[in-house]
PDB file of C-alpha atoms in Angstrom:
ATOM      1  CA  MET A   1      96.809 -34.080  27.954  1.00 61.00           C
ATOM      2  CA  ARG A   2      95.269 -36.548  30.124  1.00 79.00           C
ATOM      3  CA  THR A   3      96.245 -40.030  30.042  1.00 85.00           C
ATOM      4  CA  VAL A   4      93.463 -42.814  29.312  1.00 93.00           C
ATOM      5  CA  ILE A   5      93.119 -45.954  30.408  1.00 95.00           C
ATOM      6  CA  LEU A   6      91.008 -48.670  27.796  1.00 97.00           C
ATOM      7  CA  GLU A   7      89.919 -51.916  29.745  1.00 97.00           C
ATOM      8  CA  ASP A   8      88.770 -54.628  28.317  1.00 98.00           C
ATOM      9  CA  THR A   9      84.791 -55.302  28.360  1.00 97.00           C
ATOM     10  CA  ARG A  10      85.466 -58.756  29.229  1.00 95.00           C
ATOM     11  CA  GLU A  11      87.361 -57.578  32.778  1.00 95.00           C
ATOM     12  CA  GLN A  12      84.713 -59.325  35.255  1.00 92.00           C
ATOM     13  CA  ILE A  13      86.524 -57.580  38.558  1.00 94.00           C
ATOM     14  CA  PRO A  14      88.398 -54.183  36.595  1.00 95.00           C
ATOM     15  CA  TRP A  15      90.434 -52.546  38.112  1.00 96.00           C
ATOM     16  CA  SER A  16      89.766 -48.926  38.953  1.00 94.00           C
ATOM     17  CA  PHE A  17      92.784 -45.968  37.827  1.00 93.00           C
ATOM     18  CA  GLU A  18      90.316 -43.366  38.431  1.00 92.00           C
ATOM     19  CA  ILE A  19      91.361 -43.535  41.949  1.00 91.00           C
ATOM     20  CA  TYR A  20      94.671 -42.466  40.480  1.00 90.00           C
ATOM     21  CA  GLY A  21      93.256 -39.493  38.437  1.00 89.00           C
ATOM     22  CA  PHE A  22      93.458 -41.248  34.926  1.00 91.00           C
ATOM     23  CA  GLU A  23      90.037 -41.367  32.645  1.00 94.00           C
ATOM     24  CA  GLN A  24      88.929 -44.618  32.270  1.00 96.00           C
ATOM     25  CA  GLU A  25      86.964 -45.766  29.350  1.00 97.00           C
ATOM     26  CA  ARG A  26      85.763 -49.526  28.878  1.00 97.00           C
ATOM     27  CA  HIS A  27      85.790 -51.332  25.087  1.00 96.00           C
ATOM     28  CA  LYS A  28      86.301 -54.434  23.583  1.00 97.00           C
ATOM     29  CA  LEU A  29      90.098 -54.569  23.221  1.00 97.00           C
ATOM     30  CA  GLN A  30      91.675 -57.089  20.794  1.00 94.00           C
ATOM     31  CA  THR A  31      94.612 -57.689  23.023  1.00 97.00           C
ATOM     32  CA  GLY A  32      95.039 -57.369  26.406  1.00 97.00           C
ATOM     33  CA  ASP A  33      93.186 -56.183  29.000  1.00 98.00           C
ATOM     34  CA  TYR A  34      94.372 -52.696  29.432  1.00 97.00           C
ATOM     35  CA  ILE A  35      96.101 -50.440  27.359  1.00 97.00           C
ATOM     36  CA  ILE A  36      96.345 -46.409  26.947  1.00 94.00           C
ATOM     37  CA  LYS A  37      94.711 -44.725  24.514  1.00 93.00           C
ATOM     38  CA  ASP A  38      95.895 -43.780  21.060  1.00 91.00           C
ATOM     39  CA  SER A  39      99.468 -45.598  21.994  1.00 90.00           C
ATOM     40  CA  ASN A  40     100.751 -48.554  21.293  1.00 92.00           C
ATOM     41  CA  TYR A  41     103.266 -48.123  24.139  1.00 93.00           C
ATOM     42  CA  PHE A  42     102.011 -50.355  26.893  1.00 94.00           C
ATOM     43  CA  VAL A  43      99.695 -53.004  27.525  1.00 97.00           C
ATOM     44  CA  PHE A  44      98.663 -54.991  30.235  1.00 98.00           C
ATOM     45  CA  GLU A  45      97.238 -58.927  30.270  1.00 98.00           C
ATOM     46  CA  ARG A  46      96.194 -59.367  34.014  1.00 98.00           C
ATOM     47  CA  LYS A  47      96.012 -63.029  34.920  1.00 98.00           C
ATOM     48  CA  ARG A  48      93.954 -63.297  38.644  1.00 97.00           C
ATOM     49  CA  SER A  49      95.107 -66.943  39.354  1.00 98.00           C
ATOM     50  CA  SER A  50      97.588 -69.698  38.690  1.00 98.00           C
ATOM     51  CA  GLY A  51      94.533 -71.746  37.256  1.00 97.00           C
ATOM     52  CA  GLU A  52      93.584 -68.820  34.593  1.00 97.00           C
ATOM     53  CA  LEU A  53      96.864 -68.829  33.551  1.00 98.00           C
ATOM     54  CA  ALA A  54      97.318 -72.717  33.283  1.00 97.00           C
ATOM     55  CA  ILE A  55      93.815 -72.593  31.315  1.00 96.00           C
ATOM     56  CA  ASN A  56      95.184 -69.956  29.203  1.00 97.00           C
ATOM     57  CA  LEU A  57      98.502 -72.348  29.097  1.00 97.00           C
ATOM     58  CA  GLY A  58      96.849 -75.520  28.378  1.00 96.00           C
ATOM     59  CA  SER A  59      93.244 -75.865  27.153  1.00 95.00           C
ATOM     60  CA  LYS A  60      92.668 -72.181  25.885  1.00 97.00           C
ATOM     61  CA  TRP A  61      96.933 -72.201  24.113  1.00 98.00           C
ATOM     62  CA  LYS A  62      95.809 -71.357  20.298  1.00 98.00           C
ATOM     63  CA  GLN A  63      93.453 -68.382  21.351  1.00 97.00           C
ATOM     64  CA  PHE A  64      95.936 -67.075  24.127  1.00 98.00           C
ATOM     65  CA  HIS A  65      99.274 -68.059  21.633  1.00 98.00           C
ATOM     66  CA  GLU A  66      97.624 -65.372  19.531  1.00 98.00           C
ATOM     67  CA  GLU A  67      97.332 -62.797  21.820  1.00 97.00           C
ATOM     68  CA  LEU A  68     100.784 -63.369  22.985  1.00 98.00           C
ATOM     69  CA  LYS A  69     101.965 -62.755  19.299  1.00 98.00           C
ATOM     70  CA  ARG A  70      99.643 -59.544  19.006  1.00 98.00           C
ATOM     71  CA  MET A  71     101.387 -58.374  21.862  1.00 98.00           C
ATOM     72  CA  GLN A  72     104.113 -57.640  20.329  1.00 95.00           C
ATOM     73  CA  ASP A  73     102.472 -54.691  18.396  1.00 95.00           C
ATOM     74  CA  TYR A  74     103.067 -52.781  21.535  1.00 97.00           C
ATOM     75  CA  VAL A  75     106.428 -51.625  23.232  1.00 95.00           C
ATOM     76  CA  VAL A  76     106.143 -52.862  26.482  1.00 95.00           C
ATOM     77  CA  PRO A  77     103.780 -55.888  26.613  1.00 98.00           C
ATOM     78  CA  TYR A  78     103.585 -57.073  30.263  1.00 98.00           C
ATOM     79  CA  ILE A  79     101.261 -60.224  31.861  1.00 98.00           C
ATOM     80  CA  ILE A  80     100.398 -58.976  35.017  1.00 98.00           C
ATOM     81  CA  CYS A  81     100.099 -61.781  37.484  1.00 98.00           C
ATOM     82  CA  GLU A  82      98.180 -61.203  40.777  1.00 98.00           C
ATOM     83  CA  PHE A  83      99.690 -64.123  42.532  1.00 98.00           C
ATOM     84  CA  PRO A  84     103.513 -65.260  43.451  1.00 98.00           C
ATOM     85  CA  LEU A  85     105.790 -66.876  41.413  1.00 98.00           C
ATOM     86  CA  GLU A  86     105.712 -69.837  44.031  1.00 98.00           C
ATOM     87  CA  TYR A  87     102.062 -70.413  43.011  1.00 98.00           C
ATOM     88  CA  LEU A  88     103.164 -72.087  39.595  1.00 98.00           C
ATOM     89  CA  ASP A  89     105.836 -74.362  41.797  1.00 97.00           C
ATOM     90  CA  THR A  90     103.134 -75.696  43.702  1.00 97.00           C
ATOM     91  CA  PHE A  91     100.612 -75.227  41.268  1.00 97.00           C
ATOM     92  CA  PRO A  92      97.442 -76.358  41.289  1.00 97.00           C
ATOM     93  CA  VAL A  93      97.836 -75.638  45.315  1.00 97.00           C
ATOM     94  CA  ASN A  94      96.383 -72.039  45.067  1.00 97.00           C
ATOM     95  CA  SER A  95      95.659 -72.029  41.964  1.00 97.00           C
ATOM     96  CA  GLY A  96      91.719 -71.282  42.661  1.00 96.00           C
ATOM     97  CA  ILE A  97      91.009 -75.120  40.534  1.00 96.00           C
ATOM     98  CA  PRO A  98      88.689 -76.974  42.956  1.00 96.00           C
ATOM     99  CA  LYS A  99      90.677 -79.874  44.469  1.00 96.00           C
ATOM    100  CA  TYR A 100      88.240 -82.658  43.018  1.00 97.00           C
ATOM    101  CA  LYS A 101      89.081 -81.811  39.572  1.00 95.00           C
ATOM    102  CA  TRP A 102      92.893 -81.913  40.377  1.00 95.00           C
ATOM    103  CA  GLN A 103      93.096 -85.786  39.519  1.00 94.00           C
ATOM    104  CA  TYR A 104      92.066 -85.278  36.203  1.00 92.00           C
ATOM    105  CA  MET A 105      94.910 -82.328  35.187  1.00 91.00           C
ATOM    106  CA  LYS A 106      97.364 -82.765  32.702  1.00 89.00           C
ATOM    107  CA  MET A 107      99.275 -79.568  33.458  1.00 91.00           C
ATOM    108  CA  ASN A 108     102.307 -79.837  36.285  1.00 94.00           C
ATOM    109  CA  PRO A 109     103.913 -76.985  37.486  1.00 97.00           C
ATOM    110  CA  PHE A 110     107.364 -77.412  35.100  1.00 97.00           C
ATOM    111  CA  PHE A 111     105.240 -77.483  31.779  1.00 97.00           C
ATOM    112  CA  LEU A 112     103.371 -74.404  32.858  1.00 97.00           C
ATOM    113  CA  LYS A 113     106.815 -72.616  33.761  1.00 98.00           C
ATOM    114  CA  LYS A 114     108.110 -73.818  30.486  1.00 98.00           C
ATOM    115  CA  ARG A 115     105.369 -72.799  28.544  1.00 98.00           C
ATOM    116  CA  LEU A 116     105.035 -69.394  30.389  1.00 98.00           C
ATOM    117  CA  PHE A 117     108.888 -68.124  30.293  1.00 98.00           C
ATOM    118  CA  GLU A 118     109.488 -69.860  26.395  1.00 98.00           C
ATOM    119  CA  SER A 119     106.734 -67.746  24.990  1.00 98.00           C
ATOM    120  CA  CYS A 120     107.014 -64.585  26.992  1.00 98.00           C
ATOM    121  CA  GLU A 121     111.224 -64.450  25.953  1.00 98.00           C
ATOM    122  CA  LYS A 122     110.064 -65.333  22.300  1.00 97.00           C
ATOM    123  CA  TYR A 123     107.690 -62.312  22.472  1.00 97.00           C
ATOM    124  CA  GLY A 124     109.339 -59.886  24.561  1.00 97.00           C
ATOM    125  CA  ILE A 125     107.016 -59.973  27.124  1.00 98.00           C
ATOM    126  CA  GLN A 126     107.595 -58.933  30.638  1.00 98.00           C
ATOM    127  CA  VAL A 127     105.959 -61.248  33.436  1.00 98.00           C
ATOM    128  CA  LEU A 128     105.445 -59.730  37.058  1.00 98.00           C
ATOM    129  CA  PHE A 129     104.330 -61.223  39.988  1.00 98.00           C
ATOM    130  CA  PHE A 130     102.203 -59.709  43.058  1.00 98.00           C
ATOM    131  CA  ASN A 131     100.694 -61.092  46.156  1.00 98.00           C
ATOM    132  CA  SER A 132      97.790 -59.393  45.399  1.00 97.00           C
ATOM    133  CA  SER A 133      95.668 -57.543  43.280  1.00 97.00           C
ATOM    134  CA  GLN A 134      95.648 -54.198  44.951  1.00 97.00           C
ATOM    135  CA  GLU A 135      99.446 -54.836  45.103  1.00 98.00           C
ATOM    136  CA  ALA A 136      99.619 -55.568  41.095  1.00 98.00           C
ATOM    137  CA  GLN A 137      96.937 -52.352  40.571  1.00 97.00           C
ATOM    138  CA  GLU A 138      99.461 -50.348  41.999  1.00 97.00           C
ATOM    139  CA  GLU A 139     102.523 -51.150  40.337  1.00 97.00           C
ATOM    140  CA  VAL A 140     100.564 -51.237  36.779  1.00 97.00           C
ATOM    141  CA  TYR A 141      99.909 -47.163  38.071  1.00 95.00           C
ATOM    142  CA  ARG A 142     103.681 -46.682  38.661  1.00 95.00           C
ATOM    143  CA  ILE A 143     104.416 -47.953  35.545  1.00 95.00           C
ATOM    144  CA  ILE A 144     101.966 -45.643  33.580  1.00 93.00           C
ATOM    145  CA  LEU A 145     103.138 -42.744  35.638  1.00 91.00           C
ATOM    146  CA  GLU A 146     106.509 -43.021  34.815  1.00 90.00           C
ATOM    147  CA  TYR A 147     105.979 -43.430  31.446  1.00 86.00           C
ATOM    148  CA  GLN A 148     103.888 -40.330  31.788  1.00 83.00           C
ATOM    149  CA  GLN A 149     106.484 -37.988  33.327  1.00 84.00           C
ATOM    150  CA  ARG A 150     109.260 -39.049  30.857  1.00 80.00           C
ATOM    151  CA  LYS A 151     107.071 -38.462  27.415  1.00 74.00           C
ATOM    152  CA  SER A 152     106.187 -35.080  29.124  1.00 70.00           C
ATOM    153  CA  VAL A 153     109.996 -34.345  30.195  1.00 60.00           C
ATOM    154  CA  VAL A 154     110.268 -34.995  26.131  1.00 54.00           C
ATOM    155  CA  VAL A 155     107.971 -32.917  25.270  1.00 48.00           C
ATOM    156  CA  SER A 156     108.771 -29.891  27.361  1.00 45.00           C
TER     157      SER A 156
END
């Protein structure tokens, strides 16, 4: 049986898992950006920048918090950050937020990390940081492939 990856229709610059031999379909997902079709094993919530993450942990907190709670319905939920952890320490530098807006921001690195890691611990979500989108996508592929291989060993 082929693994089909469902991708949220709201992904603006989607990853392609077809290059790895998986089928990929676009659907409006209630939770996460990528899941395995007909499975509640993985959910991957992708964050492209520390600025995007800061918005989710700040002004869009209520909506994002509800998503974190829904991620508990999956065996292994992930937040995949396409930027290094150090970007949280230096926030808003390298956040993608224009410099002229920094003076109006209420978010600081301490709050950002505290809210992220406390929430992920509370809901059992793993957070992974990478140096690029490509590196993040390759790791998600590796995670799915490893799951697929374990699943086929158990079925055999």
